[in-house]
CSV table of C-alpha atoms in Angstrom, one decimal:
chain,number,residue,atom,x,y,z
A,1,UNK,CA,45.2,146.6,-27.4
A,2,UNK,CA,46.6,144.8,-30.2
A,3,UNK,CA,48.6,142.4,-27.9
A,4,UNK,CA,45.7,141.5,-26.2
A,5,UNK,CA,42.6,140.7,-29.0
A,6,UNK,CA,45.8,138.3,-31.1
A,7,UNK,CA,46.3,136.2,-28.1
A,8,UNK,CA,43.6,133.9,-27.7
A,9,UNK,CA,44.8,133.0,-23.9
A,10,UNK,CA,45.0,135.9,-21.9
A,11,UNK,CA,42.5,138.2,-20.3
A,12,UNK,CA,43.1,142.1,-19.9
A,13,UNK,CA,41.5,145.6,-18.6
A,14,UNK,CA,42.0,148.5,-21.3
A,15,UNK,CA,41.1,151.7,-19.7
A,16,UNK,CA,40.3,154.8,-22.3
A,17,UNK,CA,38.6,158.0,-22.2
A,18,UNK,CA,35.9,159.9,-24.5
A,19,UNK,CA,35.1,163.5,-24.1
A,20,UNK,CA,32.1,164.8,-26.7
A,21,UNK,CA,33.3,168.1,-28.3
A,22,UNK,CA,29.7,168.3,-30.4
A,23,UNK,CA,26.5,167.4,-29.3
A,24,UNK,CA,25.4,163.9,-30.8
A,25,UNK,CA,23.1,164.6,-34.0
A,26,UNK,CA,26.2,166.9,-35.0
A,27,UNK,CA,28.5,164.3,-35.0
A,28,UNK,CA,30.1,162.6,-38.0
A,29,UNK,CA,29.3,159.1,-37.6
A,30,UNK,CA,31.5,156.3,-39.7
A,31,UNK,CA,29.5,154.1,-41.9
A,32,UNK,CA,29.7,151.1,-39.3
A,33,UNK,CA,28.4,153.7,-36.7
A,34,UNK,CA,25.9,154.9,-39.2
A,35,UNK,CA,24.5,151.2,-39.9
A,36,UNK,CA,24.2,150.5,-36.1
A,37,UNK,CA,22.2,153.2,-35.8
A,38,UNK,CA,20.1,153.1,-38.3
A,39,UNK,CA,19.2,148.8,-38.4
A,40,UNK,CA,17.2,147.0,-35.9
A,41,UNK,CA,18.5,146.1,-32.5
A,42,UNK,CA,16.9,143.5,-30.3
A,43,UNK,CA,15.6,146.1,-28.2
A,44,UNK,CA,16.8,148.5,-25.3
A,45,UNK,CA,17.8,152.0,-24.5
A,46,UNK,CA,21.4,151.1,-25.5
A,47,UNK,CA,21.4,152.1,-29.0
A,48,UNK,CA,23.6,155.2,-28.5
A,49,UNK,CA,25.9,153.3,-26.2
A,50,UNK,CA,26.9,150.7,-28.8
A,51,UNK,CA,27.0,153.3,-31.8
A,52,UNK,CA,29.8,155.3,-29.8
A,53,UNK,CA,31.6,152.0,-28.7
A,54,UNK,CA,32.1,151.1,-32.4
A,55,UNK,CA,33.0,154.5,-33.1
A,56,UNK,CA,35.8,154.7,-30.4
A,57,UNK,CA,36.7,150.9,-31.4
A,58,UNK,CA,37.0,152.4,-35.1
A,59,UNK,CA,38.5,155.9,-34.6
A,60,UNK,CA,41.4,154.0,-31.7
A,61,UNK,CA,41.6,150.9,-33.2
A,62,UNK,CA,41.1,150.9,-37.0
A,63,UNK,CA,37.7,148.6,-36.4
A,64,UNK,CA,35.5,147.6,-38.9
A,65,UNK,CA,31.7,146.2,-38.6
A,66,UNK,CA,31.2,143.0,-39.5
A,67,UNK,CA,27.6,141.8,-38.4
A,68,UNK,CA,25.4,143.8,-36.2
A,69,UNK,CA,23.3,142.7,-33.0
A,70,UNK,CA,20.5,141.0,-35.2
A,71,UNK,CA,22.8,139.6,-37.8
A,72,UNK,CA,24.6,137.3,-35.3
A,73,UNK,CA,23.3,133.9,-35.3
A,74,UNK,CA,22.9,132.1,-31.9
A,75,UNK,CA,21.9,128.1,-31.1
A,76,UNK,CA,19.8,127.9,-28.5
A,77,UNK,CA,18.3,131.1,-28.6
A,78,UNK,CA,17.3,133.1,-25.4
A,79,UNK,CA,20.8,133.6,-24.1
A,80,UNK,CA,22.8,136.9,-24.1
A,81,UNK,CA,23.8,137.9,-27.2
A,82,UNK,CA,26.3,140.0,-28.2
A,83,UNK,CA,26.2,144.0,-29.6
A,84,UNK,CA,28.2,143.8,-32.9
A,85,UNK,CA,31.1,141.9,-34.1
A,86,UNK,CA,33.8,143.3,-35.9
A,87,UNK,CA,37.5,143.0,-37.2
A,88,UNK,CA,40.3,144.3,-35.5
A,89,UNK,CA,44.3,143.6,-36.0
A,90,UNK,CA,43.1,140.7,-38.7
A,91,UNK,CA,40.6,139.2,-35.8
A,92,UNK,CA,36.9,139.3,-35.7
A,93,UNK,CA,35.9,140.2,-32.3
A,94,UNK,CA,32.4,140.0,-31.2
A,95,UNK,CA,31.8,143.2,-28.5
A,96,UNK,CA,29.0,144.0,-25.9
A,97,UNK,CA,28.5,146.8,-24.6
A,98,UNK,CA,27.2,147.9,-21.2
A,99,UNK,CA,26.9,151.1,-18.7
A,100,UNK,CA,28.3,151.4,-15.3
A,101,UNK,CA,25.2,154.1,-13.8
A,102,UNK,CA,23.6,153.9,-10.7
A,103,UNK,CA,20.4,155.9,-10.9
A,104,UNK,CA,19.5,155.9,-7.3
A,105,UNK,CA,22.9,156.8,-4.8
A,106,UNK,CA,26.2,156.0,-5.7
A,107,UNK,CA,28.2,153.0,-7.4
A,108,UNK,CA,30.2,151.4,-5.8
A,109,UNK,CA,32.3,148.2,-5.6
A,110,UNK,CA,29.6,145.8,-5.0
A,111,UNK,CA,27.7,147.0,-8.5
A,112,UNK,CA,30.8,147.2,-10.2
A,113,UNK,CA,31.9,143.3,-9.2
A,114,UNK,CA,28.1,142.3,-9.9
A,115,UNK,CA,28.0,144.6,-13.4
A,116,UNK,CA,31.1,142.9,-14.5
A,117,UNK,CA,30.8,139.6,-13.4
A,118,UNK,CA,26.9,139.6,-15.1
A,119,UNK,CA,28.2,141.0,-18.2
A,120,UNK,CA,31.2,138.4,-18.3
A,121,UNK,CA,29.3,135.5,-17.9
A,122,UNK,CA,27.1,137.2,-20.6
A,123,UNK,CA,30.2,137.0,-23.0
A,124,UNK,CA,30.8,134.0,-22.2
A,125,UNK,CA,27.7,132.5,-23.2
A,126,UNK,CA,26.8,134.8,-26.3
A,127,UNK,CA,30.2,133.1,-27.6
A,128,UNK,CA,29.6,129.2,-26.4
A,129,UNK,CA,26.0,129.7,-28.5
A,130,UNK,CA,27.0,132.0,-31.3
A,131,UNK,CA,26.7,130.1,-35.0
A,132,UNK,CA,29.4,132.7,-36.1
A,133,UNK,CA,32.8,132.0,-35.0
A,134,UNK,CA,35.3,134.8,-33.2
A,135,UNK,CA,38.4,134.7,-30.8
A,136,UNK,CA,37.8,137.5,-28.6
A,137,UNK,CA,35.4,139.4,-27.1
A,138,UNK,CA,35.8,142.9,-25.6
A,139,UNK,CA,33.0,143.9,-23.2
A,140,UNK,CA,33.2,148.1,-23.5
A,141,UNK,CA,31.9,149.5,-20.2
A,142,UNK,CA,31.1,152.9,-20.3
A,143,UNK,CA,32.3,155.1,-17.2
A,144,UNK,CA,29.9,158.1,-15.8
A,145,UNK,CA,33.7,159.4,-14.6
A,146,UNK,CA,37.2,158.7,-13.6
A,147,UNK,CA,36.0,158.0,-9.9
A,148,UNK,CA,33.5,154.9,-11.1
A,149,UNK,CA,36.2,154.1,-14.0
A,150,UNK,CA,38.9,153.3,-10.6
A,151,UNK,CA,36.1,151.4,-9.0
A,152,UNK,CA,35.6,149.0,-12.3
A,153,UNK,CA,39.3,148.7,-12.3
A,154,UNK,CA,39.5,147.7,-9.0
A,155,UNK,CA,36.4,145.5,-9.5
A,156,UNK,CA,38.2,143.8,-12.7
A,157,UNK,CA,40.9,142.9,-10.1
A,158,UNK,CA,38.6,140.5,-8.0
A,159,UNK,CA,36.8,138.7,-10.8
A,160,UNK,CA,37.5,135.0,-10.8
A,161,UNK,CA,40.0,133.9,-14.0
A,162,UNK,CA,37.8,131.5,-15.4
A,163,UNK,CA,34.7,134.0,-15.8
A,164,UNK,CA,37.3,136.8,-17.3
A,165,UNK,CA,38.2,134.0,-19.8
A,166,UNK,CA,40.2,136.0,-22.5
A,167,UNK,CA,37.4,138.9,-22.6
A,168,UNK,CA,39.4,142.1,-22.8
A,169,UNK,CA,37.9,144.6,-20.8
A,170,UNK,CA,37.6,148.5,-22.0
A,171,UNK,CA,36.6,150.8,-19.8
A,172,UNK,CA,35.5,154.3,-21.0
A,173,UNK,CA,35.3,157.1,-19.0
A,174,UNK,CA,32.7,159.5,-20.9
A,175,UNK,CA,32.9,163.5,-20.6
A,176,UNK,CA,30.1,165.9,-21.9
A,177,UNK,CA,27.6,162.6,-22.7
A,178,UNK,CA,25.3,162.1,-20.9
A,179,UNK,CA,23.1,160.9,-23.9
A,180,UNK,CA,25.6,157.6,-23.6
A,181,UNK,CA,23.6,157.0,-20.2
A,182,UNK,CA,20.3,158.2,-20.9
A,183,UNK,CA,20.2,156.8,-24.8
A,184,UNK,CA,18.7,160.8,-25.3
């Protein structure tokens, strides 16, 4: 990870795994997790999503928040925006974070290349517009298991360069959460 949020030029897939050992409300939350949970968000059932994101981010990778969804300035407004920002390896990186489900049947390729190349172009906008400044994004997908997690990878493989810009991609393949997909 470190070798990809320092250099500015190159794009990469990171591919991790979280399995929940207590259920959520028993869970020791950092303060950054703490404050996303607790301050406004722009809305969504993806509040427990991004709180575990910056956990992993924190617990893996020594992260610490910086600005949360609503404290990110953007010009225009009305784009996507990103979930948090926060400094890693002497960085600030901005993150969104999104869930590969399918709620009717089940995914396959042809959501995984649409999820990622919607949520790419997503990053790739929040940073054109953001008023705050960062190098890197990461877009944090989480994984319902290691079957859809090999889908996203192979997915990852067919997006087009210039929409992968240099967003690292970090795929996490969640055990014994469900709450992560349901926000519950």
């Amino acid at each position: 990870m470190p070798s990809l949020v320092n250099n500015d030029s190159i794009a990469g897939v990171v591919v991790t795994k979280f399995v929940a050992v207590k259920e959520l409300r028993r869970m020791h939350l950092t303060v950054g997790g703490h404050r996303l949970l607790t301050v406004p968000n722009a809305g969504g059932s993806s509040v427990i999503s991004e709180v575990l994101s910056f956990e992993v981010l924190n617990r893996c990778f020594c992260a610490k928040l910086k600005k949360t969804e609503m404290e990110v300035s953007y010009f225009p407004l009305g784009g996507s925006i990103t979930d948090y920002t926060c400094e890693m390896y002497q960085c600030t990186v901005a993150v969104s974070v999104t869930r590969a489900m399918k709620y009717n049947g089940e995914f396959c390729l042809e959501d995984a290349q649409r999820l990622l190349n919607k949520k790419l172009k997503g990053v790739i906008q929040s940073t054109r517009n953001s008023l705050d400044k960062w190098r890197k994004q990461i877009l944090h997908v989480w994984s319902t298991s290691h079957h859809v997690t090999e889908i996203l990878v192979q997915a990852y493989n067919t997006v087009e360069s210039d929409v992968k810009a240099n967003t690292v991609v970090m795929i996490t393949t969640a055990e014994n959460a469900d709450y992560i997909f349901n926000n519950g």
